[in-house]
Short mmCIF file of C-alpha atoms in Angstrom, two decimals:
data_model
loop_
_atom_site.label_atom_id
_atom_site.label_comp_id
_atom_site.label_asym_id
_atom_site.label_seq_id
_atom_site.Cartn_x
_atom_site.Cartn_y
_atom_site.Cartn_z
CA MET A 98 13.11 20.70 -19.66
CA THR A 99 10.08 22.68 -19.84
CA ARG A 100 8.10 19.33 -19.47
CA VAL A 101 10.60 18.34 -16.20
CA GLY A 102 9.81 21.76 -15.03
CA ALA A 103 6.29 21.83 -14.96
CA HIS A 104 6.36 18.06 -12.88
CA ALA A 105 8.93 19.75 -10.46
CA PRO A 106 6.77 19.41 -6.86
CA VAL A 107 6.40 15.84 -7.73
CA LEU A 108 9.34 15.18 -8.34
CA PRO A 109 10.28 14.37 -4.82
CA LEU A 110 8.00 11.94 -4.61
CA LEU A 111 9.04 10.01 -7.87
CA ALA A 112 12.38 10.34 -6.37
CA VAL A 113 11.08 7.78 -3.43
CA VAL A 114 9.81 5.08 -5.86
CA VAL A 115 13.13 5.01 -7.70
CA LEU A 116 15.09 4.34 -4.46
CA LEU A 117 12.92 1.64 -3.79
CA ALA A 118 14.05 -0.16 -7.09
CA LEU A 119 17.53 0.04 -5.42
CA PRO A 120 18.89 -3.61 -3.86
CA LEU A 121 18.92 -3.30 0.23
CA GLY A 122 22.02 -5.51 0.21
CA PRO A 123 21.83 -9.75 1.56
CA GLY A 124 20.86 -9.75 5.20
CA GLY A 125 19.07 -6.89 5.55
CA GLU A 126 16.91 -6.01 8.76
CA GLY A 127 13.57 -5.24 6.68
CA GLY A 128 13.66 -1.64 8.85
CA ALA A 129 13.31 1.66 6.97
CA GLY A 130 15.36 2.13 4.32
CA PRO A 131 16.91 5.21 2.06
CA ALA A 132 13.51 6.05 0.25
CA ASP A 133 12.57 6.25 4.52
CA ALA A 134 14.86 9.29 4.41
CA VAL A 135 13.87 11.35 1.33
CA SER A 136 10.23 10.87 2.21
CA ALA A 137 11.64 12.73 5.32
CA VAL A 138 13.12 15.31 2.37
CA VAL A 139 9.85 15.55 0.80
CA VAL A 140 8.06 16.26 3.89
CA LEU A 141 10.70 19.21 4.58
CA PHE A 142 10.67 20.41 0.86
CA CYS A 143 6.27 20.35 1.52
CA ALA A 144 6.69 22.68 4.52
CA VAL A 145 9.30 24.74 3.06
CA ARG A 146 7.03 25.63 -0.46
CA LEU A 147 4.01 26.47 2.09
CA VAL A 148 6.29 28.98 4.41
CA ARG A 149 7.71 30.73 0.62
CA ASP A 150 4.29 30.78 -0.88
CA ARG A 151 2.45 31.74 2.51
CA ARG A 152 -0.58 29.71 1.86
CA ARG A 153 -2.68 27.77 3.99
CA PRO A 154 -1.38 23.88 4.14
CA LEU A 155 -4.61 21.90 4.13
CA SER A 156 -8.72 22.79 4.25
CA PRO A 157 -10.37 21.78 7.74
CA THR A 158 -11.91 18.83 6.32
CA ALA A 159 -8.25 17.55 5.14
CA ALA A 160 -6.87 18.36 8.45
CA VAL A 161 -9.39 16.24 10.39
CA VAL A 162 -9.64 13.61 8.36
CA LEU A 163 -5.66 13.13 7.85
CA GLY A 164 -5.00 15.04 11.54
CA LEU A 165 -7.03 11.90 13.16
CA PRO A 166 -4.80 9.31 13.68
CA VAL A 167 -2.32 12.17 15.88
CA LEU A 168 -4.35 11.38 18.97
CA GLY A 169 -4.07 7.55 19.50
CA VAL A 170 -0.74 7.75 18.38
CA THR A 171 0.11 10.21 21.02
CA VAL A 172 -1.53 8.25 23.95
CA ALA A 173 -0.05 5.57 22.83
CA ALA A 174 3.34 6.67 22.56
CA MET A 175 3.04 8.34 26.30
CA GLY A 176 2.40 4.42 27.14
CA ALA A 177 5.22 3.06 25.49
CA VAL A 178 7.59 0.26 27.19
CA SER A 179 10.45 3.33 26.86
CA PRO A 180 10.46 6.64 26.12
CA GLY A 181 12.76 5.70 23.08
CA GLU A 182 10.24 3.11 21.85
CA GLY A 183 7.68 5.39 22.14
CA LEU A 184 9.09 8.51 20.16
CA THR A 185 10.66 5.71 17.46
CA GLY A 186 7.12 4.58 17.08
CA LEU A 187 5.71 8.04 16.76
CA GLY A 188 7.40 8.79 13.77
CA ARG A 189 6.64 5.72 12.39
CA TYR A 190 2.91 6.31 12.60
CA LEU A 191 3.17 10.26 11.33
CA GLN A 192 5.16 9.44 8.77
CA VAL A 193 2.89 6.91 7.42
CA PHE A 194 -0.20 8.02 7.95
CA VAL A 195 -0.37 11.94 8.62
CA LEU A 196 3.44 13.86 6.99
CA VAL A 197 4.07 11.74 3.79
CA PRO A 198 -0.31 11.70 2.97
CA ALA A 199 -0.40 15.47 3.58
CA ALA A 200 2.79 15.88 1.68
CA VAL A 201 1.36 14.01 -1.31
CA LEU A 202 -1.48 16.02 -1.05
CA LEU A 203 -0.34 19.34 -1.62
CA LEU A 204 2.38 18.63 -3.91
CA LEU A 205 0.36 17.32 -6.31
CA ARG A 206 -1.45 20.13 -8.47
CA ASP A 207 -3.72 17.95 -11.12
CA ARG A 208 -4.37 14.96 -12.44
CA ALA A 209 -1.12 14.76 -15.02
CA ASP A 210 1.02 14.67 -11.62
CA PHE A 211 -1.63 12.01 -10.40
CA ARG A 212 -0.82 10.08 -13.54
CA LEU A 213 2.77 10.14 -13.50
CA LEU A 214 3.35 9.05 -10.10
CA ALA A 215 0.72 6.14 -11.12
CA TRP A 216 2.94 5.21 -13.59
CA SER A 217 6.37 5.66 -11.25
CA PHE A 218 4.43 2.77 -9.42
CA VAL A 219 3.58 0.60 -12.46
CA GLY A 220 7.10 0.79 -13.52
CA LEU A 221 8.73 0.11 -10.24
CA ALA A 222 6.41 -2.76 -10.12
CA VAL A 223 7.59 -4.71 -13.37
CA TRP A 224 11.35 -4.04 -12.20
CA GLN A 225 10.78 -5.87 -8.98
CA GLY A 226 8.54 -8.36 -10.94
CA ALA A 227 11.59 -9.18 -13.42
CA VAL A 228 13.64 -9.53 -10.74
CA GLY A 229 11.51 -11.52 -9.20
CA VAL A 230 10.55 -13.97 -12.36
CA HIS A 231 14.45 -13.90 -12.57
CA GLN A 232 15.07 -15.48 -9.22
CA TYR A 233 12.51 -17.69 -9.91
CA ALA A 234 13.19 -18.96 -13.30
CA THR A 235 17.46 -19.38 -11.85
CA GLY A 236 16.58 -20.71 -8.42
CA THR A 237 18.39 -17.58 -6.81
CA GLY A 238 15.40 -16.50 -4.84
CA ALA A 239 14.02 -16.51 -0.97
CA SER A 240 13.90 -20.30 0.43
CA TYR A 241 9.83 -21.55 0.18
CA GLN A 242 9.75 -25.24 0.71
CA GLY A 243 13.35 -26.16 1.12
CA ARG A 244 13.56 -24.42 -2.17
CA PRO A 245 15.14 -21.28 -3.01
CA VAL A 246 12.38 -20.48 -5.45
CA ARG A 247 10.45 -17.77 -4.10
CA ALA A 248 10.26 -14.38 -6.21
CA VAL A 249 11.18 -11.14 -3.47
CA GLY A 250 12.91 -8.60 -5.85
CA THR A 251 15.69 -6.58 -4.38
CA PHE A 252 14.08 -6.36 -0.81
CA GLY A 253 16.01 -9.82 0.44
CA ALA A 254 14.66 -13.09 2.04
CA GLN A 255 14.53 -10.64 5.30
CA ASP A 256 11.57 -9.16 3.37
CA VAL A 257 9.59 -11.55 1.59
CA MET A 258 6.52 -8.94 1.62
CA GLY A 259 8.27 -6.02 -0.06
CA MET A 260 8.10 -7.50 -3.85
CA ALA A 261 4.67 -8.86 -3.29
CA THR A 262 3.73 -5.50 -2.13
CA VAL A 263 5.25 -3.41 -4.96
CA VAL A 264 3.78 -5.96 -7.98
CA SER A 265 0.48 -5.47 -5.72
CA LEU A 266 0.13 -1.83 -5.26
CA GLY A 267 1.58 -1.70 -9.36
CA LEU A 268 -1.10 -4.23 -10.86
CA VAL A 269 -3.79 -2.03 -9.21
CA CYS A 270 -2.60 1.55 -10.70
CA ALA A 271 -2.61 0.02 -14.14
CA VAL A 272 -5.83 -1.90 -14.14
CA GLY A 273 -7.49 1.58 -12.84
CA LEU A 274 -5.34 3.09 -15.99
CA ALA A 275 -6.54 0.63 -18.39
CA LEU A 276 -10.30 1.04 -17.38
CA GLY A 277 -10.23 5.11 -17.44
CA ALA A 278 -11.65 6.65 -19.68
CA GLY A 279 -8.38 8.32 -21.15
CA PRO A 280 -6.70 7.30 -24.73
CA VAL A 281 -6.69 4.22 -25.99
CA ARG A 282 -2.83 3.73 -25.71
CA GLN A 283 -2.97 4.19 -22.43
CA ARG A 284 -5.17 1.42 -21.42
CA VAL A 285 -3.61 -0.86 -23.79
CA ILE A 286 -0.38 -0.39 -21.86
CA GLY A 287 -2.48 -0.49 -18.74
CA LEU A 288 -4.06 -3.69 -19.28
CA ALA A 289 -0.75 -4.86 -20.60
CA CYS A 290 0.97 -4.16 -17.36
CA ALA A 291 -1.51 -5.51 -15.75
CA LEU A 292 -1.43 -8.85 -17.60
CA VAL A 293 2.82 -8.83 -16.90
CA LEU A 294 2.61 -8.04 -13.59
CA LEU A 295 0.56 -11.68 -12.84
CA PRO A 296 3.23 -14.02 -12.95
CA PRO A 297 5.30 -12.11 -10.53
CA LEU A 298 2.19 -11.50 -8.01
CA ALA A 299 1.60 -15.26 -8.56
CA LEU A 300 5.63 -16.36 -7.23
CA SER A 301 5.75 -14.00 -4.72
CA PHE A 302 3.81 -17.05 -2.91
CA SER A 303 2.05 -14.58 -0.80
CA ARG A 304 -1.43 -15.02 0.34
CA GLY A 305 -2.64 -11.71 1.97
CA ALA A 306 -0.74 -10.06 -1.76
CA TRP A 307 -3.24 -11.99 -3.93
CA ILE A 308 -6.35 -11.88 -1.77
CA ALA A 309 -6.07 -8.06 -1.48
CA THR A 310 -5.10 -8.13 -5.16
CA ALA A 311 -8.42 -9.89 -5.87
CA VAL A 312 -10.94 -7.71 -4.09
CA THR A 313 -9.20 -4.63 -5.24
CA VAL A 314 -9.41 -5.62 -8.89
CA THR A 315 -13.26 -6.51 -8.46
CA ALA A 316 -13.71 -3.55 -6.94
CA GLN A 317 -12.62 -1.14 -9.92
CA LEU A 318 -14.37 -3.46 -12.08
CA LEU A 319 -17.79 -3.19 -10.47
CA LEU A 320 -16.90 0.78 -9.77
CA SER A 321 -15.70 1.60 -13.68
CA GLY A 322 -19.84 0.47 -14.36
CA LEU A 323 -20.88 -2.81 -15.21
CA ARG A 324 -20.77 -3.40 -19.18
CA ARG A 325 -16.69 -2.38 -18.56
CA ALA A 326 -16.54 -4.98 -15.56
CA LEU A 327 -17.69 -7.40 -17.33
CA THR A 328 -15.78 -7.09 -20.57
CA ALA A 329 -12.33 -6.12 -18.53
CA GLY A 330 -12.50 -9.18 -16.25
CA ALA A 331 -13.24 -11.56 -19.01
CA VAL A 332 -10.25 -10.41 -20.27
CA LEU A 333 -8.09 -10.63 -17.30
CA ALA A 334 -9.64 -14.46 -16.39
CA ALA A 335 -8.68 -15.47 -19.47
CA VAL A 336 -5.41 -14.10 -20.20
CA GLY A 337 -4.63 -14.34 -16.71
CA VAL A 338 -4.90 -18.63 -16.75
CA ILE A 339 -3.40 -18.45 -20.09
CA VAL A 340 0.19 -16.30 -18.80
CA VAL A 341 -0.16 -18.14 -14.97
CA GLY A 342 -0.62 -21.91 -16.69
CA GLY A 343 0.22 -21.86 -19.97
CA PHE A 344 3.90 -20.73 -19.24
CA GLY A 345 4.84 -23.15 -16.70
CA LEU A 346 3.74 -21.04 -13.59
CA GLY A 347 1.16 -24.06 -12.47
CA THR A 348 3.49 -25.19 -10.61
CA ALA A 349 2.69 -27.82 -7.51
CA MET A 350 4.35 -25.68 -5.21
CA LEU A 351 2.34 -22.94 -6.41
CA GLN A 352 -1.27 -24.89 -6.97
CA GLU A 353 -0.59 -26.14 -3.33
CA ARG A 354 -0.22 -22.05 -1.90
CA ILE A 355 -3.29 -21.67 -3.70
CA SER A 356 -5.47 -24.52 -2.72
CA SER A 357 -4.35 -23.57 1.28
CA ILE A 358 -6.31 -20.45 1.07
CA THR A 359 -9.19 -22.54 1.43
CA ARG A 360 -8.15 -24.84 4.27
CA VAL A 361 -6.44 -22.32 6.69
CA THR A 362 -8.71 -23.89 9.60
CA ASP A 363 -8.71 -27.34 8.33
CA ALA A 364 -5.12 -28.19 7.99
CA PRO A 365 -3.13 -24.66 8.67
CA ASP A 366 0.77 -25.00 8.11
CA GLN A 367 2.64 -23.52 10.78
CA SER A 368 3.12 -20.39 9.64
CA VAL A 369 -0.87 -19.45 9.45
CA THR A 370 -0.38 -21.46 13.33
CA ASP A 371 1.73 -19.23 14.20
CA ARG A 372 -0.49 -15.89 12.54
CA TYR A 373 -3.46 -17.33 15.06
CA THR A 374 -1.32 -17.49 18.05
CA MET A 375 -0.75 -14.00 17.67
CA TRP A 376 -3.98 -12.64 16.54
CA ALA A 377 -5.22 -14.08 20.10
CA ALA A 378 -2.17 -12.65 21.86
CA ALA A 379 -2.94 -9.29 20.65
CA THR A 380 -6.65 -9.37 21.60
CA GLY A 381 -5.39 -10.94 24.55
CA MET A 382 -3.61 -7.62 25.15
CA TRP A 383 -6.28 -5.91 24.78
CA GLY A 384 -8.77 -6.97 27.02
CA GLU A 385 -6.38 -6.20 29.49
CA HIS A 386 -5.80 -2.75 28.43
CA PRO A 387 -8.99 -2.07 26.34
CA VAL A 388 -8.97 1.64 26.08
CA THR A 389 -5.12 2.98 25.45
CA GLY A 390 -3.69 -0.53 24.81
CA VAL A 391 0.00 -1.67 25.99
CA GLY A 392 1.87 1.36 24.09
CA LEU A 393 3.27 1.68 20.92
CA LYS A 394 6.67 -1.33 20.28
CA GLY A 395 4.96 -3.08 23.13
CA PHE A 396 3.69 -5.95 21.33
CA PRO A 397 7.40 -7.47 21.50
CA GLU A 398 7.59 -7.00 25.18
CA HIS A 399 3.97 -8.58 25.89
CA ARG A 400 3.91 -11.31 23.59
CA ASP A 401 5.33 -14.53 24.95
CA SER A 402 2.79 -13.53 28.52
CA HIS A 403 0.26 -14.00 25.86
CA ALA A 404 0.70 -16.58 23.53
CA SER A 405 -0.06 -20.17 23.49
CA LEU A 406 3.14 -22.67 23.08
CA ALA A 407 1.48 -23.50 19.86
CA LEU A 408 4.01 -19.98 18.64
CA SER A 409 7.29 -21.29 17.25
CA ALA A 410 10.31 -19.51 17.76
CA GLY A 411 10.16 -17.54 14.64
CA SER A 412 10.25 -17.92 10.93
CA ASP A 413 13.18 -19.12 8.92
CA THR A 414 14.37 -17.37 6.26
CA GLU A 415 17.43 -17.82 3.64
CA GLY A 416 18.26 -17.32 -0.13
CA ALA A 417 18.37 -14.66 -2.38
CA GLY A 418 22.01 -14.08 -1.24
CA ALA A 419 21.22 -14.24 2.28
CA ALA A 420 22.64 -16.64 5.04
CA PHE A 421 20.44 -18.78 6.76
CA ARG A 422 18.31 -16.73 9.58
CA LYS A 423 15.33 -17.63 12.15
CA GLN A 424 13.45 -14.16 12.07
CA PRO A 425 11.51 -13.28 15.28
CA LEU A 426 8.16 -12.89 15.23
CA LEU A 427 7.30 -9.38 16.56
CA SER A 428 4.02 -8.59 15.71
CA PRO A 429 0.59 -10.20 14.94
CA HIS A 430 0.94 -9.40 11.11
CA ASN A 431 -2.51 -7.82 11.11
CA MET A 432 -2.61 -4.15 11.46
CA TYR A 433 -5.66 -3.94 12.87
CA LEU A 434 -4.98 -5.96 15.42
CA LEU A 435 -1.40 -4.58 15.95
CA ILE A 436 -3.06 -1.01 16.95
CA LEU A 437 -5.94 -2.56 19.18
CA SER A 438 -2.77 -4.11 21.18
CA GLU A 439 -0.59 -1.10 20.99
CA GLN A 440 -3.20 1.65 21.10
CA GLY A 441 -6.38 0.18 22.31
CA LEU A 442 -9.63 0.52 21.12
CA LEU A 443 -8.98 5.24 21.20
CA GLY A 444 -6.38 4.24 18.95
CA LEU A 445 -8.27 1.84 16.14
CA LEU A 446 -11.07 4.43 16.34
CA ALA A 447 -8.63 7.24 15.36
CA LEU A 448 -6.69 5.38 12.51
CA ALA A 449 -9.41 3.49 11.20
CA GLY A 450 -11.86 6.24 11.38
CA SER A 451 -9.56 8.40 9.12
CA TRP A 452 -9.16 5.43 6.75
CA LEU A 453 -12.86 5.19 6.62
CA ALA A 454 -13.52 8.99 6.25
CA LEU A 455 -11.36 8.98 3.35
CA LEU A 456 -12.43 5.57 1.46
CA LEU A 457 -15.93 7.56 1.89
CA CYS A 458 -14.68 11.05 0.70
CA ALA A 459 -12.65 9.38 -2.49
CA VAL A 460 -16.06 6.73 -3.82
CA ARG A 461 -18.05 9.78 -3.75
CA ALA A 462 -15.52 12.04 -5.60
CA LEU A 463 -15.13 8.68 -8.14
CA TRP A 464 -19.22 8.60 -8.25
CA ARG A 465 -19.30 12.30 -9.18
CA THR A 466 -16.85 11.67 -12.05
CA ARG A 467 -18.63 8.78 -14.00
CA ARG A 468 -21.75 11.38 -13.16
CA SER A 469 -20.25 13.53 -15.22
CA PRO A 470 -18.36 14.61 -18.77
CA ALA A 471 -15.52 15.51 -17.14
CA PRO A 472 -12.13 13.18 -17.29
CA GLY A 473 -10.54 11.50 -14.34
CA LEU A 474 -12.19 8.28 -13.98
CA ASP A 475 -8.92 6.69 -13.99
CA CYS A 476 -7.32 8.61 -11.30
CA GLY A 477 -10.41 8.18 -9.39
CA LEU A 478 -10.45 4.39 -9.68
CA VAL A 479 -6.05 4.25 -9.02
CA ALA A 480 -6.94 6.05 -5.83
CA CYS A 481 -9.49 4.23 -4.64
CA GLY A 482 -8.29 0.91 -5.66
CA LEU A 483 -5.16 1.73 -3.48
CA LEU A 484 -6.95 2.38 -0.88
CA VAL A 485 -9.23 -0.95 -1.06
CA TRP A 486 -6.02 -2.32 -1.66
CA GLN A 487 -4.09 -1.52 1.47
CA LEU A 488 -7.41 -1.71 3.78
CA THR A 489 -7.85 -5.18 2.57
CA ASP A 490 -3.83 -6.34 3.18
CA PHE A 491 -3.89 -4.89 6.88
CA ALA A 492 -6.69 -8.02 7.76
CA TYR A 493 -2.71 -9.91 6.73
CA ALA A 494 0.17 -7.71 7.29
CA ASP A 495 0.74 -4.56 9.18
CA ILE A 496 3.47 -1.65 8.22
CA GLY A 497 7.11 -2.33 8.13
CA GLY A 498 10.16 -3.08 5.72
CA PRO A 499 11.42 -0.55 3.33
CA SER A 500 8.13 -1.08 1.44
CA THR A 501 5.85 1.08 3.81
CA VAL A 502 6.73 3.93 2.23
CA LEU A 503 4.64 3.27 -0.52
CA THR A 504 1.78 2.75 2.05
CA ALA A 505 2.24 6.25 2.72
CA MET A 506 2.04 6.98 -0.67
CA CYS A 507 -0.87 5.11 -1.38
CA PHE A 508 -2.89 6.89 1.37
CA GLY A 509 -1.69 10.27 -0.20
CA LEU A 510 -2.84 9.74 -4.02
CA ALA A 511 -6.14 8.62 -2.26
CA ALA A 512 -6.23 11.78 -0.13
CA TRP A 513 -5.77 13.93 -2.61
CA TRP A 514 -8.35 12.07 -5.14
CA GLY A 515 -10.97 12.93 -1.96
CA LEU A 516 -10.00 15.86 -0.64
CA ALA A 517 -7.63 18.12 -2.87
CA ALA A 518 -11.06 20.09 -4.56
CA ALA A 519 -11.38 21.13 -0.47
CA SER A 520 -7.70 21.87 -0.21
CA THR A 521 -6.05 23.69 -3.20
CA ARG A 522 -6.65 26.06 -5.82
CA PRO A 523 -7.97 24.25 -9.20
CA ARG A 524 -5.83 24.99 -12.20
CA SER A 525 -5.47 24.03 -15.61
CA ASP A 526 -2.65 21.65 -17.18
CA GLY A 527 -3.93 21.60 -21.07
CA ALA A 528 -5.01 18.83 -20.82
CA GLY A 529 -8.68 19.57 -18.65
CA ALA A 530 -6.66 18.71 -15.34
CA GLY A 531 -8.13 20.20 -12.23
CA SER A 532 -6.56 20.02 -8.79
CA GLY A 533 -9.05 17.52 -7.68
CA PRO A 534 -12.52 15.92 -8.68
CA ARG A 535 -14.50 19.06 -8.51
CA ALA A 536 -12.74 21.16 -10.14
CA LEU A 537 -11.89 19.11 -12.68
CA ALA A 538 -14.80 21.11 -15.18
CA LYS A 539 -13.66 25.05 -13.45
CA GLY A 540 -9.64 24.77 -14.17
CA ALA A 541 -9.76 27.77 -17.12
CA ALA A 542 -12.98 29.52 -15.10
CA ALA A 543 -10.35 29.66 -12.26
CA ARG A 544 -7.59 31.05 -14.87
#
């Protein structure tokens, strides 16, 4: 009970992760789910704690970095097609990029809390990955090339990117925990989890998730140090080849999917053609409304007037307990172009400026940790890795679906690592953990 009480403030955040392990039921729309509702409760819980404790919520730096997206989103909401659409879009953007990240920053108190939340990401990924591998092995997954073999976990055929996102983020956390200077047991378990998550990631058939994960793991290896990067990289590559190839995962479909990455411009399939067409449509919308865009939730309304005839009617979804359905293409599947088309240059500069500032703060804090004898390298690698993965994946995907709440928590973890030293009071947790990178060696003295 004592250990549970010590982590009481972070338990609501763990509840959000746990709810993402529950099946949503076949035929779900892929929108907001129970985890999103609990994330709203988390924000309210955090606000009540701030009022009760009578303490300043955020430092000026944290308030500016996390509050910057509010400007562009608010202006775009006023230009929405209808007030209802504007309010819905405004609430979603504030939830993902402002409110939940701020709540995570304020509720996490030390590296022990941070690691607990990171391990919950890994646990969720292992569970969803196990469900996905079972779907592939038994032919009960989502339809891919006419066969029900695509691993989608509990998210169903309507959200084929859900499991890929969860598994990727869990793998990034596992790699960060394995590369840190923590206990040998933590590093071994982290490496083992990372290797276990390779097959379900492969069986998700998500090219965007593959690319983002490869870029992120490479960045984590380089940030951990050259010697460690070469050693860990060789182990991951060798074992990855054995796991993916030696255990029968190197199927013709998987090989074809991998090879398609290098020929998306020479012989693109219909999904790639649709994506290019929607990217062109988003660019056209921005060209007509360069400053403020067409308004929140405005992409579907303006899509047909800007898209060419190459755009299909929608993507076919089937399997994993759901009947056949033609799913409409309502976004460009590129976060940057979605912001540019709906919020214009003002919105893109505000959001991207916030993300870039957060990345710079996180990398700077990691660099300071590497140059000092204080622990915390694993937390820094996890935080920077999650942020790099999100910013890379945004080139191939946008927000939407139940797994989006994890995106908000990723930004919150990165914010805690890069900004917590300026917005929370250091405290000692008995393991040398302070409340942020610059407080790593000051916890005991502050008491």
